[in-house]
Amino acid sequence: MTTPEDTDAFIASLAARPTPEPLDLPRAAGWIGGAFAVGLGAVLGALGIRPDLGAALQDPVTLAKNALPLLLACLALPIAFLTTRPERDGPVWPLIVPVALAAGLFLLQAVNTAPTNFLPELMGQTAGACLISITAISALPLVVGIRTLRQGATTRPIRSGALLGLAIGALAAAGYALHCDEDAPLFYVTWYGIGILISTGIGALAGHKYLRW
């Protein structure tokens, strides 16, 4: 039976342990970035980059297909890193900005699309390939990212894993956009969004399993 003295001794032993070293952020970002480059290179090596990419990016709506998920990734990854310190927890409200912009593009096209064209624009021609590709690009950096976050000391493992998955899924979507020629916001907000959510969910599950103390 545990006595109060045993409990006090246990607490004292925990307090006497040295504080874990902070996560080396540049090193962590480098490992994740390298894993992302491998995954993206494999997918683009198989699918190729769209031949008219330079011209397509002159259209702001098409540019947003690349820029918004990239912005989301750049916002989410530092917050995920912050959660590895028990005394720190970054705010998530900045993530609303790219999400709101994407929702605005979706709604703008939705109200200007004839009912007969809505479903074809939404479904496009490559929804399945889109989801598979984003998930494939995300796989290796998610594994590396979870192993990296294990070096920290998160007290909210599901949140940390979800933020990591969100960042990597968004980065994967931005990378896949270099190949994708489906430029309708109805399509890319929907299917890129689902791909990012899949990565977020996998990250949350992995965080629950592997980031707990």
Short mmCIF file of C-alpha atoms in Angstrom, two decimals:
data_model
loop_
_atom_site.label_atom_id
_atom_site.label_comp_id
_atom_site.label_asym_id
_atom_site.label_seq_id
_atom_site.Cartn_x
_atom_site.Cartn_y
_atom_site.Cartn_z
CA MET A 1 0.00 0.00 0.00
CA THR A 2 1.32 3.43 -0.94
CA THR A 3 1.86 5.74 2.00
CA PRO A 4 1.96 9.56 1.97
CA GLU A 5 5.70 9.30 2.56
CA ASP A 6 6.06 7.15 -0.59
CA THR A 7 4.09 9.69 -2.61
CA ASP A 8 6.18 12.56 -1.30
CA ALA A 9 9.37 10.68 -2.11
CA PHE A 10 8.16 9.98 -5.65
CA ILE A 11 7.26 13.63 -6.22
CA ALA A 12 10.63 14.70 -4.85
CA SER A 13 12.43 12.30 -7.19
CA LEU A 14 10.55 13.72 -10.17
CA ALA A 15 11.34 17.27 -9.12
CA ALA A 16 15.02 16.38 -8.78
CA ARG A 17 15.30 15.14 -12.35
CA PRO A 18 16.98 17.53 -14.78
CA THR A 19 14.69 19.48 -17.10
CA PRO A 20 14.65 17.89 -20.57
CA GLU A 21 16.63 19.75 -23.20
CA PRO A 22 14.42 21.82 -25.50
CA LEU A 23 13.69 20.33 -28.91
CA ASP A 24 16.34 21.43 -31.41
CA LEU A 25 13.94 23.21 -33.78
CA PRO A 26 16.27 23.73 -36.76
CA ARG A 27 17.36 20.10 -36.58
CA ALA A 28 13.76 18.88 -36.24
CA ALA A 29 12.62 21.02 -39.16
CA GLY A 30 15.55 19.75 -41.21
CA TRP A 31 14.69 16.10 -40.61
CA ILE A 32 11.03 16.66 -41.44
CA GLY A 33 11.91 18.74 -44.49
CA GLY A 34 14.27 16.07 -45.75
CA ALA A 35 11.63 13.37 -45.33
CA PHE A 36 9.11 15.56 -47.12
CA ALA A 37 11.53 16.09 -50.01
CA VAL A 38 11.93 12.33 -50.38
CA GLY A 39 8.16 11.73 -50.37
CA LEU A 40 7.44 14.60 -52.74
CA GLY A 41 10.26 13.59 -55.06
CA ALA A 42 8.91 10.05 -55.29
CA VAL A 43 5.37 11.18 -56.11
CA LEU A 44 6.38 13.91 -58.56
CA GLY A 45 8.88 11.51 -60.11
CA ALA A 46 5.98 9.18 -60.87
CA LEU A 47 3.37 11.80 -61.82
CA GLY A 48 5.44 14.70 -63.12
CA ILE A 49 5.02 18.46 -62.72
CA ARG A 50 2.26 20.08 -64.76
CA PRO A 51 3.85 21.50 -67.92
CA ASP A 52 2.05 24.84 -67.74
CA LEU A 53 2.83 25.48 -64.07
CA GLY A 54 4.48 28.86 -64.58
CA ALA A 55 1.60 30.21 -66.64
CA ALA A 56 -1.02 28.68 -64.35
CA LEU A 57 0.44 30.40 -61.29
CA GLN A 58 -0.25 33.78 -62.90
CA ASP A 59 -3.91 33.20 -61.99
CA PRO A 60 -4.44 34.19 -58.32
CA VAL A 61 -7.00 31.43 -57.81
CA THR A 62 -4.54 28.81 -59.03
CA LEU A 63 -1.73 30.39 -57.03
CA ALA A 64 -3.91 30.08 -53.93
CA LYS A 65 -4.02 26.31 -54.50
CA ASN A 66 -0.29 26.24 -53.73
CA ALA A 67 0.00 29.20 -51.39
CA LEU A 68 -2.81 28.54 -48.91
CA PRO A 69 -1.74 25.03 -47.85
CA LEU A 70 1.86 26.24 -47.71
CA LEU A 71 0.80 29.08 -45.42
CA LEU A 72 -1.15 26.63 -43.26
CA ALA A 73 1.91 24.38 -42.97
CA CYS A 74 4.17 27.30 -42.06
CA LEU A 75 1.77 28.31 -39.29
CA ALA A 76 1.00 24.83 -37.92
CA LEU A 77 4.50 23.36 -37.70
CA PRO A 78 5.94 25.93 -35.25
CA ILE A 79 2.86 25.52 -33.06
CA ALA A 80 3.39 21.74 -33.08
CA PHE A 81 6.99 22.29 -31.99
CA LEU A 82 5.89 24.63 -29.20
CA THR A 83 3.66 21.93 -27.73
CA THR A 84 6.73 19.81 -26.98
CA ARG A 85 7.50 22.10 -24.03
CA PRO A 86 5.12 21.60 -21.07
CA GLU A 87 5.30 25.27 -20.12
CA ARG A 88 4.46 26.50 -23.61
CA ASP A 89 1.51 25.99 -25.93
CA GLY A 90 1.21 28.12 -29.04
CA PRO A 91 -2.12 29.70 -30.01
CA VAL A 92 -3.98 28.00 -32.84
CA TRP A 93 -6.08 30.98 -33.95
CA PRO A 94 -3.61 31.95 -36.75
CA LEU A 95 -4.60 28.70 -38.47
CA ILE A 96 -8.02 30.23 -39.10
CA VAL A 97 -6.56 32.67 -41.66
CA PRO A 98 -5.71 30.22 -44.49
CA VAL A 99 -8.76 28.10 -43.68
CA ALA A 100 -11.04 31.14 -43.93
CA LEU A 101 -9.45 32.24 -47.20
CA ALA A 102 -9.92 28.75 -48.66
CA ALA A 103 -13.54 28.69 -47.50
CA GLY A 104 -14.07 32.08 -49.11
CA LEU A 105 -12.76 30.84 -52.46
CA PHE A 106 -14.99 27.77 -52.20
CA LEU A 107 -18.10 29.82 -51.48
CA LEU A 108 -17.28 32.37 -54.17
CA GLN A 109 -17.12 29.70 -56.84
CA ALA A 110 -20.13 27.87 -55.39
CA VAL A 111 -22.42 30.89 -55.74
CA ASN A 112 -21.18 31.55 -59.27
CA THR A 113 -21.49 27.99 -60.55
CA ALA A 114 -24.63 26.74 -62.26
CA PRO A 115 -26.36 23.92 -60.35
CA THR A 116 -25.76 21.52 -63.23
CA ASN A 117 -22.01 22.21 -63.10
CA PHE A 118 -21.59 22.16 -59.33
CA LEU A 119 -21.01 18.42 -58.85
CA PRO A 120 -18.69 18.02 -61.86
CA GLU A 121 -16.59 20.96 -60.64
CA LEU A 122 -16.55 19.53 -57.11
CA MET A 123 -15.60 16.00 -58.11
CA GLY A 124 -13.18 16.84 -60.91
CA GLN A 125 -11.32 14.02 -62.62
CA THR A 126 -8.61 13.14 -60.12
CA ALA A 127 -10.11 13.15 -56.62
CA GLY A 128 -8.87 9.64 -55.83
CA ALA A 129 -5.37 10.31 -57.11
CA CYS A 130 -5.33 13.54 -55.11
CA LEU A 131 -6.09 11.81 -51.80
CA ILE A 132 -3.69 8.94 -52.45
CA SER A 133 -0.88 11.29 -53.45
CA ILE A 134 -1.26 13.66 -50.50
CA THR A 135 -1.34 10.70 -48.11
CA ALA A 136 1.69 9.12 -49.77
CA ILE A 137 3.72 12.34 -49.62
CA SER A 138 2.76 12.73 -45.94
CA ALA A 139 3.70 9.22 -44.83
CA LEU A 140 7.48 9.46 -44.37
CA PRO A 141 7.57 12.99 -42.87
CA LEU A 142 4.83 11.96 -40.42
CA VAL A 143 6.91 9.04 -39.20
CA VAL A 144 10.01 11.22 -38.92
CA GLY A 145 8.02 14.02 -37.30
CA ILE A 146 6.53 11.80 -34.61
CA ARG A 147 9.97 10.39 -33.80
CA THR A 148 11.27 13.95 -33.61
CA LEU A 149 8.50 15.14 -31.29
CA ARG A 150 9.24 12.22 -28.96
CA GLN A 151 12.41 14.10 -28.02
CA GLY A 152 10.24 16.78 -26.43
CA ALA A 153 7.92 16.59 -23.44
CA THR A 154 4.42 17.32 -24.64
CA THR A 155 1.62 17.13 -22.10
CA ARG A 156 -1.02 17.04 -24.87
CA PRO A 157 0.10 14.26 -27.19
CA ILE A 158 -3.04 14.16 -29.32
CA ARG A 159 -2.87 17.91 -29.92
CA SER A 160 0.83 17.74 -30.75
CA GLY A 161 0.33 14.85 -33.16
CA ALA A 162 -2.67 16.49 -34.80
CA LEU A 163 -0.81 19.77 -35.34
CA LEU A 164 2.12 17.88 -36.81
CA GLY A 165 -0.21 15.94 -39.11
CA LEU A 166 -1.96 19.16 -40.12
CA ALA A 167 1.34 20.83 -41.01
CA ILE A 168 2.66 17.87 -42.96
CA GLY A 169 -0.65 17.24 -44.73
CA ALA A 170 -0.80 20.89 -45.78
CA LEU A 171 2.79 20.75 -46.97
CA ALA A 172 1.99 17.60 -48.94
CA ALA A 173 -1.02 19.31 -50.54
CA ALA A 174 1.12 22.27 -51.56
CA GLY A 175 3.64 19.88 -53.08
CA TYR A 176 1.01 17.85 -54.91
CA ALA A 177 -0.35 21.09 -56.37
CA LEU A 178 2.81 21.25 -58.50
CA HIS A 179 1.36 18.33 -60.44
CA CYS A 180 -2.38 18.90 -60.14
CA ASP A 181 -4.11 20.75 -63.00
CA GLU A 182 -7.54 20.87 -61.34
CA ASP A 183 -7.74 24.58 -60.58
CA ALA A 184 -11.35 24.98 -59.42
CA PRO A 185 -11.61 25.94 -55.73
CA LEU A 186 -14.63 23.64 -55.42
CA PHE A 187 -12.26 20.79 -56.22
CA TYR A 188 -9.05 21.69 -54.48
CA VAL A 189 -10.53 23.12 -51.29
CA THR A 190 -12.60 19.95 -50.91
CA TRP A 191 -10.09 17.26 -51.79
CA TYR A 192 -6.94 18.92 -50.56
CA GLY A 193 -8.87 19.65 -47.38
CA ILE A 194 -9.86 16.01 -46.97
CA GLY A 195 -6.27 14.91 -47.62
CA ILE A 196 -5.03 17.33 -44.97
CA LEU A 197 -7.67 16.09 -42.51
CA ILE A 198 -6.57 12.49 -43.11
CA SER A 199 -3.00 13.44 -42.26
CA THR A 200 -4.22 15.37 -39.21
CA GLY A 201 -6.17 12.35 -37.99
CA ILE A 202 -3.23 10.00 -38.48
CA GLY A 203 -1.03 12.45 -36.62
CA ALA A 204 -3.49 12.63 -33.72
CA LEU A 205 -3.65 8.83 -33.46
CA ALA A 206 0.12 8.54 -33.65
CA GLY A 207 0.50 11.26 -31.03
CA HIS A 208 -1.87 9.44 -28.69
CA LYS A 209 0.12 6.24 -29.06
CA TYR A 210 3.72 7.42 -29.28
CA LEU A 211 3.95 10.84 -27.62
CA ARG A 212 2.54 9.93 -24.21
CA TRP A 213 4.91 10.00 -21.28
#
